[in-house]
XYZ file of C-alpha atoms in Angstrom:
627
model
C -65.476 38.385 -63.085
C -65.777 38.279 -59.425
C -62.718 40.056 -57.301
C -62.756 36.258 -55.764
C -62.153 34.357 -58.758
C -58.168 34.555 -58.724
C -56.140 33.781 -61.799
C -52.633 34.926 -59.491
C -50.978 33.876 -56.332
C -51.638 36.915 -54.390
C -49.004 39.770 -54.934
C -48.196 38.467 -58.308
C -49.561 39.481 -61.442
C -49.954 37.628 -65.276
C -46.137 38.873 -66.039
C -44.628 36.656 -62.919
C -45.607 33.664 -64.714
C -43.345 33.770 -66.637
C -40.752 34.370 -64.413
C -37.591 36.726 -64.529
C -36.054 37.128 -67.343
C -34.272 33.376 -67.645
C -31.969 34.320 -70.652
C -31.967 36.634 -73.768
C -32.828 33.557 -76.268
C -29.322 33.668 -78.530
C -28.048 30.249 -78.158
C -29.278 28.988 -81.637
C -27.300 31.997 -82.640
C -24.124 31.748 -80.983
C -24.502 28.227 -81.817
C -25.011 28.480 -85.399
C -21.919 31.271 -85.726
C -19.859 28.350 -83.355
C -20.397 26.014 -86.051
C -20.096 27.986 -89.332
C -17.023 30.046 -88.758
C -13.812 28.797 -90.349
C -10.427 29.329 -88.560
C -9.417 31.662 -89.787
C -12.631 33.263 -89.183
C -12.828 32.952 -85.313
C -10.253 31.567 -82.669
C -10.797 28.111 -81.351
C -11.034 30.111 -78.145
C -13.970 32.096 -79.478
C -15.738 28.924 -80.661
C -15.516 27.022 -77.652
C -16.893 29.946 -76.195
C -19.809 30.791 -78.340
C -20.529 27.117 -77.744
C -20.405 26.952 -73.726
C -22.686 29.890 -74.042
C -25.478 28.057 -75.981
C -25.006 25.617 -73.530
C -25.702 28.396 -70.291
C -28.799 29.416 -72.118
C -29.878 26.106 -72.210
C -29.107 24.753 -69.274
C -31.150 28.010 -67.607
C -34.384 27.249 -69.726
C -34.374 23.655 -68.703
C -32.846 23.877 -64.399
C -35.098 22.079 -62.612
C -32.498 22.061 -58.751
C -31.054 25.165 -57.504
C -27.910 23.131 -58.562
C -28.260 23.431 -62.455
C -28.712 26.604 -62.085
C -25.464 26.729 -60.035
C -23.828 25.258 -62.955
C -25.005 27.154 -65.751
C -23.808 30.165 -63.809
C -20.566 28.790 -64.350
C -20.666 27.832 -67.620
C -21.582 31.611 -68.573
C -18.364 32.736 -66.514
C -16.477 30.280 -68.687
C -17.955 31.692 -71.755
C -17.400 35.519 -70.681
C -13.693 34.634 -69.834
C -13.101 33.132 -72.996
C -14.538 35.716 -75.088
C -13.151 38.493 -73.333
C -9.778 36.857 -73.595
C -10.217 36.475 -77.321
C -11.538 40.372 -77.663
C -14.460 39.763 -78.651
C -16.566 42.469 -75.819
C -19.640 42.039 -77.751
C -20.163 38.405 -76.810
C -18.617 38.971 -73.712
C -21.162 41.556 -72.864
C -23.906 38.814 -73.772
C -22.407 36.228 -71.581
C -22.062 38.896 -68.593
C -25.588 39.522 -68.985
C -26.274 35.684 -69.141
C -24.153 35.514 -65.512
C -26.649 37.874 -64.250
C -30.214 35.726 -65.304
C -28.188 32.793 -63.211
C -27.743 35.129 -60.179
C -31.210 36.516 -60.424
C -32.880 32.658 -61.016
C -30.787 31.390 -58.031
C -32.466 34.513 -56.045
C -35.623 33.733 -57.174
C -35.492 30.109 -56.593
C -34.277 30.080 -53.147
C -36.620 32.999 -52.078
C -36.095 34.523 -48.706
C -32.102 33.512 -48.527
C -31.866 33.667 -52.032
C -30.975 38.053 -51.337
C -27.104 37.098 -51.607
C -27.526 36.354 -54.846
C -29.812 39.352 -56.291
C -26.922 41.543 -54.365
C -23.911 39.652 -56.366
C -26.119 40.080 -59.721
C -26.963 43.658 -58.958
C -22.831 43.974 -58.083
C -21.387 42.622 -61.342
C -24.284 44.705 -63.354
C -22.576 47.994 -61.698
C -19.151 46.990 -62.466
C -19.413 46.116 -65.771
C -21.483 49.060 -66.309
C -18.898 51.464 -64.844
C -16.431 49.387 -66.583
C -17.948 50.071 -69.994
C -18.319 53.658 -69.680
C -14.973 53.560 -68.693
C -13.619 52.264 -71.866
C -16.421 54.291 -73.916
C -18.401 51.098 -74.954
C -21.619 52.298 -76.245
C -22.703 48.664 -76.845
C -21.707 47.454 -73.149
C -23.336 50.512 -71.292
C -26.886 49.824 -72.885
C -26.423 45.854 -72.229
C -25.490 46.684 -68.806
C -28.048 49.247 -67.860
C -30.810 46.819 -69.285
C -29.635 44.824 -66.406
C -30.014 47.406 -64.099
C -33.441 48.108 -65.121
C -34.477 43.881 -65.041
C -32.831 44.102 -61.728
C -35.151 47.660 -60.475
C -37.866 45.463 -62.020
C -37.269 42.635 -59.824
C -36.969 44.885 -56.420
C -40.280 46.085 -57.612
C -38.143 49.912 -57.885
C -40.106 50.466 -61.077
C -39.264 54.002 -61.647
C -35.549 53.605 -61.887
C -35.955 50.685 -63.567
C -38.265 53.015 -66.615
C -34.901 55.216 -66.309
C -32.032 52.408 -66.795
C -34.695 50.943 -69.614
C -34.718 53.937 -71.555
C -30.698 54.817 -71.387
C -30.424 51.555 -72.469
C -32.613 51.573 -75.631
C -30.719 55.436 -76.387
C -27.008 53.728 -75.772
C -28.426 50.877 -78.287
C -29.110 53.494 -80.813
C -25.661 55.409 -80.147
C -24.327 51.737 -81.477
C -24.532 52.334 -85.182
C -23.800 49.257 -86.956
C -23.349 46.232 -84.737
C -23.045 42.208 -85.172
C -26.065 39.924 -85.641
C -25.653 38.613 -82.040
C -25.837 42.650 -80.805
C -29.101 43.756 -82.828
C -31.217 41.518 -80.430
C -30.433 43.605 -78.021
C -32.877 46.836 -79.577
C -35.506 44.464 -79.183
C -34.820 43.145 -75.624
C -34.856 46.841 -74.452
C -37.939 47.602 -75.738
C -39.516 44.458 -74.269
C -37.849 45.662 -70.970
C -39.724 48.284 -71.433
C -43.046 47.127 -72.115
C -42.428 45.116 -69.298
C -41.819 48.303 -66.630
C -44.777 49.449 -68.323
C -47.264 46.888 -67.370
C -46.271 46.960 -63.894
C -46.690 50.906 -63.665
C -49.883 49.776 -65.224
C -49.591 51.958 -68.277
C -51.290 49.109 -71.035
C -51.475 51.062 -73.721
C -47.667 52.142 -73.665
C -46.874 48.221 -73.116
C -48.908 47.477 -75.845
C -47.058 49.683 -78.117
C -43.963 48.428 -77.245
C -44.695 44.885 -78.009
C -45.641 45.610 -81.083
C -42.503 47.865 -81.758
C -40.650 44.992 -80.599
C -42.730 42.989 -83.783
C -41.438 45.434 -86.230
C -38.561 45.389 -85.276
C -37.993 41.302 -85.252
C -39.976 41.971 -88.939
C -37.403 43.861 -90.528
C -34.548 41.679 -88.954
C -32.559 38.290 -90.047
C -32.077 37.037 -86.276
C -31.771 33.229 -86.101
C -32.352 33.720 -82.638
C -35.559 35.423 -82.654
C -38.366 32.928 -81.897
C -37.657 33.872 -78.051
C -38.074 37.983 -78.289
C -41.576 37.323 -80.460
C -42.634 34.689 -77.832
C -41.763 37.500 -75.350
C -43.506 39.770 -76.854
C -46.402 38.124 -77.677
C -46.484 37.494 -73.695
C -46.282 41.391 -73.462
C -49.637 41.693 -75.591
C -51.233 39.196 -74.164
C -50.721 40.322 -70.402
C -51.494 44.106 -71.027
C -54.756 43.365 -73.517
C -55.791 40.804 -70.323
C -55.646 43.129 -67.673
C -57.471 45.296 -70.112
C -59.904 42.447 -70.681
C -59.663 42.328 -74.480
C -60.118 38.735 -74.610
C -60.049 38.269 -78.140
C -57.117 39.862 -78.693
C -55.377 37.927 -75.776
C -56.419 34.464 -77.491
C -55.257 35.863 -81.155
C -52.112 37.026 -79.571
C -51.471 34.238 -77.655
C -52.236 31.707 -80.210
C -49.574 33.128 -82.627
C -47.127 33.454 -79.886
C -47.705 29.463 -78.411
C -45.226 28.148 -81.569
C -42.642 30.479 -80.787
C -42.097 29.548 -77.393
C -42.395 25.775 -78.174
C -39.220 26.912 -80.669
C -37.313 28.073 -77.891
C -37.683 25.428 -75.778
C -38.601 27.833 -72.689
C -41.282 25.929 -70.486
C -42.230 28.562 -68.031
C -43.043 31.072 -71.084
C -44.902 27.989 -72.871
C -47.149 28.191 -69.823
C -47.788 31.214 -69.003
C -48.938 31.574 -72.676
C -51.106 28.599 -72.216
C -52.626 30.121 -68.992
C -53.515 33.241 -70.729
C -54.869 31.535 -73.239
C -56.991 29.705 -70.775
C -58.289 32.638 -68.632
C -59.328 34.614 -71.839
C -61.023 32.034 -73.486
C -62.914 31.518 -69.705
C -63.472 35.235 -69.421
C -64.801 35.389 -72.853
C -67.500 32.830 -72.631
C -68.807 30.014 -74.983
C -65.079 28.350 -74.797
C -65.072 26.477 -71.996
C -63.354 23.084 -72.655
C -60.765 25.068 -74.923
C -60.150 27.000 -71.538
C -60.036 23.632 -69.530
C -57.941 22.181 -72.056
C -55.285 24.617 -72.100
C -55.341 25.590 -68.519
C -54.607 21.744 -67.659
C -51.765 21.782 -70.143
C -50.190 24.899 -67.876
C -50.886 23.328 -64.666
C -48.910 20.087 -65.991
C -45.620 22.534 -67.879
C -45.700 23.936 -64.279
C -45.638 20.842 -62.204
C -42.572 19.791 -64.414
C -40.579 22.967 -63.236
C -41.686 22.986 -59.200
C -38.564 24.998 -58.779
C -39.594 28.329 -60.126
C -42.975 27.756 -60.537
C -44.827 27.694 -56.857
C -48.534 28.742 -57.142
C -48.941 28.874 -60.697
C -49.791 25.260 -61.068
C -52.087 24.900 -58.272
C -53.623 28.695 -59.710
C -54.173 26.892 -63.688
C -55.609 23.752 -61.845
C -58.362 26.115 -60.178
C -58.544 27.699 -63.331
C -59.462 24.459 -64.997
C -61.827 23.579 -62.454
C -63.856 27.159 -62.978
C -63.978 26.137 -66.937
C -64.990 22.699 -66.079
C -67.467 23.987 -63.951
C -68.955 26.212 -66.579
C -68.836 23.853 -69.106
C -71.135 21.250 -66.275
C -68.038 18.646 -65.798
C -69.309 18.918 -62.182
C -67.047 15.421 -61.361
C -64.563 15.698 -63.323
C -63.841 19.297 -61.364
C -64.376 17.633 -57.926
C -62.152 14.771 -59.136
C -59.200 16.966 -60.513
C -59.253 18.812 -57.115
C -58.906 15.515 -54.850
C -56.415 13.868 -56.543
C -54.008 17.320 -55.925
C -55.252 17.962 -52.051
C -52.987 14.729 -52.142
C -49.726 15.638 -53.283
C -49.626 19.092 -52.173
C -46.464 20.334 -50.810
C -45.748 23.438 -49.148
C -48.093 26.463 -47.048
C -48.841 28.337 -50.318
C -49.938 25.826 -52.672
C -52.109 24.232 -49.982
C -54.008 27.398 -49.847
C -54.446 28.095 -53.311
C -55.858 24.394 -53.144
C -58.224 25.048 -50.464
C -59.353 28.145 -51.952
C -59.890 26.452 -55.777
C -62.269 23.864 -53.691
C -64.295 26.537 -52.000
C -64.441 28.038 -55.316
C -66.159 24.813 -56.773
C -68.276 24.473 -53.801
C -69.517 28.565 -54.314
C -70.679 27.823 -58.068
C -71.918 24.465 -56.871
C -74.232 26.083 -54.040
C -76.023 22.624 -53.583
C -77.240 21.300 -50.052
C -74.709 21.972 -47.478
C -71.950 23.114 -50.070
C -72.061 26.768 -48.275
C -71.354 24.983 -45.438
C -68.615 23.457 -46.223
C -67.037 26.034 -48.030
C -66.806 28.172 -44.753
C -65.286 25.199 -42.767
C -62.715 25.200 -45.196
C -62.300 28.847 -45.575
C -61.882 29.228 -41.529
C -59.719 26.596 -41.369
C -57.053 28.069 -44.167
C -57.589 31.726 -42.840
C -56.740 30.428 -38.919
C -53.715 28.529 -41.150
C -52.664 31.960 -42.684
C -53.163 33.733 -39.303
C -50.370 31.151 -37.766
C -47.588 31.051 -40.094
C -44.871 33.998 -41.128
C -44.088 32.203 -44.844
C -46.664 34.086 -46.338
C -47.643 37.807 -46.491
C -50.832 40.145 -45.770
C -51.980 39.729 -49.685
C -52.709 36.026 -48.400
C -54.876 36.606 -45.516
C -56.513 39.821 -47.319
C -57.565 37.616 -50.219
C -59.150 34.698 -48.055
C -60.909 37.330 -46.144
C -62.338 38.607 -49.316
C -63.017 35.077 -50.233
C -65.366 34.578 -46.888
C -66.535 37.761 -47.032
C -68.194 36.611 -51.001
C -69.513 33.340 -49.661
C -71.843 35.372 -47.273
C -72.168 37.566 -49.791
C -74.360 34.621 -51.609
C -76.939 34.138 -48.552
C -80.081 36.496 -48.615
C -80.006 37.105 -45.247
C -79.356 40.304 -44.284
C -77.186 39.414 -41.283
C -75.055 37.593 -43.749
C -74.251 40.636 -45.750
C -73.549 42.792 -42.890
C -70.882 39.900 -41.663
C -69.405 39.759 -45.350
C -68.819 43.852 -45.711
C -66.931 43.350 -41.894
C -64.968 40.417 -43.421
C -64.278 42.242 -46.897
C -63.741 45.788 -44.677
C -60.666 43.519 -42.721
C -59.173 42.611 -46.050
C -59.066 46.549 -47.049
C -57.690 47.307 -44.060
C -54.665 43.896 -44.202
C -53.414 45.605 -48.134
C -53.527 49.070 -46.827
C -51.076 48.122 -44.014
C -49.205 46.130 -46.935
C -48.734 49.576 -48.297
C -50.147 48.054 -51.696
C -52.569 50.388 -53.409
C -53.413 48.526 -56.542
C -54.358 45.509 -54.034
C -56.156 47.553 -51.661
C -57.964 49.474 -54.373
C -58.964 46.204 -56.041
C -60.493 45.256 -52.733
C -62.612 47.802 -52.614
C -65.326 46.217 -54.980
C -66.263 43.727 -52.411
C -67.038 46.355 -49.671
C -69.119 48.803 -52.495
C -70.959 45.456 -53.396
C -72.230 44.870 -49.581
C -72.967 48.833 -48.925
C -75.464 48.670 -52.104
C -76.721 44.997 -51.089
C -77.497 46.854 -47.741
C -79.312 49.781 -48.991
C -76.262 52.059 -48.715
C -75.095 53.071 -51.829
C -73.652 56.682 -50.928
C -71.387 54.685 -49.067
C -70.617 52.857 -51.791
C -70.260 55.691 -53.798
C -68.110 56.743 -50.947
C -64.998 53.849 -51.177
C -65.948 53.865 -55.128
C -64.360 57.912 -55.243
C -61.261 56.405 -53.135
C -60.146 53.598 -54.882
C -60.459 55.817 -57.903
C -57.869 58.073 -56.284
C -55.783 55.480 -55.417
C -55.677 54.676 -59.155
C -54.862 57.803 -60.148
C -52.053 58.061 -57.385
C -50.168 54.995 -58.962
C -50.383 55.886 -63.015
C -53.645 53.710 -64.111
C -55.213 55.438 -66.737
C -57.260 52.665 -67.760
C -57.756 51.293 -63.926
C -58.578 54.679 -62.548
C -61.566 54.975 -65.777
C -62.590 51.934 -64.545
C -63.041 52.852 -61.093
C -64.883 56.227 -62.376
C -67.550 54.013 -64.127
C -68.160 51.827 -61.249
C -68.582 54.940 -58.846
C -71.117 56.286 -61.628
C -72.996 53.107 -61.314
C -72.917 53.710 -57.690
C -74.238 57.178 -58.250
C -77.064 55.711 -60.565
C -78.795 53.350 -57.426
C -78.082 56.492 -54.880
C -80.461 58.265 -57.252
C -82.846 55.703 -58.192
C -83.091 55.001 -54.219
C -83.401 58.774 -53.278
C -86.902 60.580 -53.959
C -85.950 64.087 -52.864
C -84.042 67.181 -54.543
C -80.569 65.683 -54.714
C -81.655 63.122 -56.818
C -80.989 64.683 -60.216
C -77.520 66.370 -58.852
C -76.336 62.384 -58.586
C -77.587 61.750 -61.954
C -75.677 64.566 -63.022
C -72.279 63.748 -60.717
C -72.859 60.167 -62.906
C -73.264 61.570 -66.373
C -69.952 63.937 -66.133
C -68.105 61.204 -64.255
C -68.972 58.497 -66.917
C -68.175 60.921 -69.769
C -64.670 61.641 -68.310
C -63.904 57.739 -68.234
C -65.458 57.742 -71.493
C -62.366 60.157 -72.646
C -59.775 58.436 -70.613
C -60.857 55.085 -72.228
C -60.267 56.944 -75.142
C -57.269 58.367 -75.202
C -55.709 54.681 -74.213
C -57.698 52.801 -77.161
C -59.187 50.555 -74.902
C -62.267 50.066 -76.814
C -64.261 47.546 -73.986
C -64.216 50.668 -71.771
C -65.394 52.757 -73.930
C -68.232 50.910 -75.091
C -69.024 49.819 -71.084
C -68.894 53.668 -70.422
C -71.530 53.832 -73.670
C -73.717 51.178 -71.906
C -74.009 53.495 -68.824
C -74.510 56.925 -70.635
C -77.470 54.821 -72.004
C -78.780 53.839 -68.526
C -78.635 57.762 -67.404
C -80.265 58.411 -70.289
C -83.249 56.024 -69.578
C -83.551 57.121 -66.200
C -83.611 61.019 -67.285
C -85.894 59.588 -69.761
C -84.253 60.317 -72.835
C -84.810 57.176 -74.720
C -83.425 58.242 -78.170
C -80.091 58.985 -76.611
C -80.212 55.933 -75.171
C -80.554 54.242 -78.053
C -77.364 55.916 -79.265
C -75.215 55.483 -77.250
C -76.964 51.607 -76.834
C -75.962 51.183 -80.577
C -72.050 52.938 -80.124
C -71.442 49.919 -77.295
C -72.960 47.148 -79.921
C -70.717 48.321 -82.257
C -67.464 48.489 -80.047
C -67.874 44.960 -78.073
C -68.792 43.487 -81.593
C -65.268 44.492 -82.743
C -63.868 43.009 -80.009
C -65.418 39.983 -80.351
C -67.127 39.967 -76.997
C -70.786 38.039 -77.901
C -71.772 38.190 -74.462
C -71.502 41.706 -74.083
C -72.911 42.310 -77.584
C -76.162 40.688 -76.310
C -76.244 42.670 -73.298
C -76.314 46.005 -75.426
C -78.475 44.779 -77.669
C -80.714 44.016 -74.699
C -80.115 47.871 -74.060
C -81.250 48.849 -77.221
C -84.279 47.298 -77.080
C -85.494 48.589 -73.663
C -85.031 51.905 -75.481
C -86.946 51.147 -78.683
C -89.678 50.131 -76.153
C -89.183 53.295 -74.351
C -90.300 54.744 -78.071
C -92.990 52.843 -78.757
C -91.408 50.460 -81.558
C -92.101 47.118 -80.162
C -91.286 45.375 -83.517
C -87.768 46.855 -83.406
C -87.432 45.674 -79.713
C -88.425 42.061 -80.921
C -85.808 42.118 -83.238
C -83.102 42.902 -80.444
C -84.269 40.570 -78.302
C -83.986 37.782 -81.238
C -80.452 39.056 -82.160
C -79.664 38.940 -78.485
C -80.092 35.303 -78.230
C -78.138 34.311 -80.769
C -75.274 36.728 -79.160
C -75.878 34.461 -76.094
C -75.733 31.040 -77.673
C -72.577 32.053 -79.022
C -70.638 33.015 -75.704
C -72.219 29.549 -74.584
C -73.514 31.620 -71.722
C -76.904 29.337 -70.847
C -78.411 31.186 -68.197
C -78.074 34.157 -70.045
C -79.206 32.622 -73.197
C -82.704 31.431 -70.811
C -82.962 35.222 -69.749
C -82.552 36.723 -73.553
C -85.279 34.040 -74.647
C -87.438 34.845 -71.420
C -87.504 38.619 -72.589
C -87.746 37.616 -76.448
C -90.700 35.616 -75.533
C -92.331 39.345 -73.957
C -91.158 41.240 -77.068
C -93.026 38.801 -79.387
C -96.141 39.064 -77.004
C -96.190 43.041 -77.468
C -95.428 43.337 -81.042
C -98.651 40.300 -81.518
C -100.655 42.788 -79.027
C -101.557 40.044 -76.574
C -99.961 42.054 -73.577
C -97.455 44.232 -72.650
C -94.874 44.159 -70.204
């Protein structure tokens, strides 16, 4: 995937689309316990309570003003009265915490003067949390410093937030036996959790947590918890896509889809949809399921403008992409001009403007280029004129114009694109955000090598791969080390003196050591992509049979992860290196297999390339020529 092709509004990431954290899914149950108890079982008080509550959560999942929200703040302060009146400090802990999703909503949804409102939620967390530990409530501590920790989370103070997270889930186990409505909360902390971890970028610790959180919804009875496994199956799907398993996103995703429909929660229902939708696009060979589900996103977000800016006009360009792919050439173009229409505001203009000179890129017909840079000038002087939006903006369309040159052969072109892509570096360094700038760096590596450069490449490769390892990304920073091996790989091919064979060797230990981070995080695509590599440093020391190895441990790896596209490009590997061995009927038979890999990812033009070399194989193994 090109670093152009933007599934985010810039500075966001997958988990944002979602939202905060709108409620903690118990209405059904307070409901339900409103409606059974007797009497003598529960106060009138307590009931009326339990049911105002429901009626907060509700009225939170569905706000579409700034004024609903308003007035399901109110309703929870109702509820928390009520039930602390009656005695009942469980619920009232709940309803606290439910009080604090209105404040943080409100914040969200009136953004820049909205900070009145994250300082009254971050207020009443504190004081109910010094309040608890007051009175020795185990229970109210760990609801309260899950608050804190949403609340870190959502001043981007991730650290602290990891901290409050995991006093919370130790308070929770300090509990001992506690009330249906109170058990939820061992499996909101670890989803608080998984959440931290995702945005420290540790996947494989989300990952675990999610499916901790499965277990633990497994072995309970909760009523309530269609919301927690919708959450969680968010939590997968997020940390497996930024990962890029994509298989294991749309199997994830899938089972999660129902839940969320349970719960009523729109904003979750679409972020799961636009997963869905960019996995199934990244994967290849579902294109219309990707259109499909990415248009049902773009329309659960245009029925929730208020806390959804971005993400509607970001599933729309989604859709187009798929469309694209899939040859609906008009029925992209159309879907994009009937939304330049009704666009409101700075941001989702841009991310409009952008998703057309995305469709004119992959169009690349007469004049299309053209156009495509009139547009792109026009939103980046737009950008360069207004305060509502920050640096990430501007960096990104710079990258964007930077890839459009990118496209042209000439060689003035490129050297205009790595200036262009340099600026947008230099825009998220003064941001003073380092998984932005290092995911920027790409662009500039990609012109050095187009311009016969690659130990500068190499160069801004070895820093982004510190700036990886500066903020915590295993995974990230192995992915960085295999793209400056790569980078080490053309320095050698390109070099025909003595220091050649010390970059093949820089490359082989480099691409081992991602190998073993890849490994000790389970993320299998990296470890067979770092297997793919090994294989290309072991054609070009001209050790075939090790090739062929490590050709074969790839295969094996993206074929477990369903990936058909990248099956067919090891394959392809494989039989380069029978060929290397002198067994052309072995690299017929790849070639044949690697088709069929192709037709399944619905990848055409890669399909017309496997068929072009399986066509050369067959000539070879009849002896009519050899290639």
């Amino acid at each position: 995937m090109e670093a152009t092709e933007y599934f985010v509004p810039p500075g966001c990431d997958f988990l944002d689309a979602a939202g905060e954290t709108p409620t903690d899914g118990l209405a059904q149950l307070f409901s339900l316990e409103a409606d059974a108890a007797t009497p003598e079982q529960r106060s009138r008080a307590a009931r009326a309570a339990a049911l105002l509550f429901s009626l907060a959560e509700r009225a939170l999942l569905t706000a579409e003003r700034v004024e609903e929200l308003e007035k399901a703040q109110h309703t929870a302060v109702e509820a928390w009265h009520l039930f602390m009146a009656d005695g009942d400090f469980h619920s009232a802990a709940w309803s606290a915490r439910t009080v604090i999703h209105a404040l943080r909503a409100r914040s969200c949804a009136c953004g820049g003067t909205g900070a009145r409102f994250a300082a009254a939620a971050v207020a009443l967390a504190e004081e109910e949390l010094r309040r608890a530990r007051l009175s020795g409530d185990d229970f109210g501590e760990a609801c309260f410093l899950m608050s804190m920790a949403e609340l870190h989370c959502d001043a981007k103070n991730l650290d602290e937030g990891l901290r409050c997270a995991e006093a919370a889930s130790a308070a929770f186990l300090r509990c001992g036996a506690i009330p249906a409505t109170a058990a939820a909360g061992r499996v909101l902390v670890v989803l608080v959790l998984g959440e931290l971890q995702v945005r420290r970028y540790q996947f494989h610790e989300a990952e675990a947590a999610a499916q901790q959180a499965l277990r633990l919804l497994d072995a309970s009875e909760d009523a309530g918890a269609s919301a927690c496994r919708a959450r969680a199956g968010l939590l997968l799907g997020v940390a497996g896509r930024l990962q890029q398993k994509h298989a294991a996103v749309i199997a994830s995703t899938k089972e999660a889809i129902p839940w969320a429909q349970e719960t009523g929660d729109l904003r979750l229902l679409a972020a799961l949809m636009y997963l869905l939708a960019s996995s199934s696009h990244s994967l290849g060979g579902r294109f219309r399921a990707a259109a499909a589900a990415a248009g049902e996103a773009q329309r659960l977000w245009e029925q929730m403008e208020l806390r959804a800016s971005g993400w509607a006009q970001c599933a729309l360009s989604l859709q187009t992409q798929a469309l694209l792919a899939e040859t609906s050439h008009d029925a992209a173009k159309e879907a994009l001009r009937q939304h330049m229409r009704t666009a409101r505001g700075p941001g989702p203009r841009v991310l409009l403007r952008d998703a057309w000179v995305q469709c004119l890129k992959r169009l690349d017909g007469p004049g299309d280029r053209e156009k495509a840079h009139a547009i792109s000038d026009k939103t980046l002087a737009t950008l360069q004129s207004t305060s509502e939006l920050s640096s990430a903006w501007e960096a990104r369309e710079l990258e964007l114009i930077a890839s459009i040159h990118v496209k042209s052969n000439s060689w003035k072109k490129v050297e205009e694109a790595c200036k262009w892509a340099e600026q947008a570096k230099q825009k998220l360094h003064g941001s003073g955000d380092k998984y932005l700038e290092a995911d920027a760096i790409p662009s500039i590596a990609k012109c050095y090598i187009l311009l016969g450069r690659p130990s500068d490449a190499a160069s801004v490769l070895s820093e982004r791969r510190q700036l990886f390892r500066e903020l915590g990304a295993r995974s990230r920073e192995a992915e960085a080390m295999l793209d400056l091996a790569d980078a080490l790989c053309k320095e050698q091919v390109s070099r025909v003196d003595s220091r050649a064979r010390r970059f093949l060797r820089d490359a082989f230990q480099i691409c081992q050591e991602a190998l073993n981070a890849f490994s000790d995080v389970g993320q299998e695509t990296g470890m067979a992509k770092a297997h793919l590599l090994l294989a290309d440093i072991y054609m070009h020391r001209q050790e075939p049979s090790e090739a062929e190895h490590e050709a074969r441990q790839a295969e094996q790896l993206y074929r477990r992860a369903g990936e058909s596209k990248k099956v067919a490009k090891a394959v392809r590997k494989l039989g380069f290196a029978c060929c290397e061995q002198d067994r052309p009927s072995a690299a017929a038979r790849c070639a044949s297999e690697a088709v069929v890999f192709c037709r399944k990812a619905g990848d055409r033009y890669a399909t017309a390339e496997m068929l072009s070399w399986e066509a050369q194989a067959s000539k070879i193994v009849l002896g009519m020529t050899c290639f």
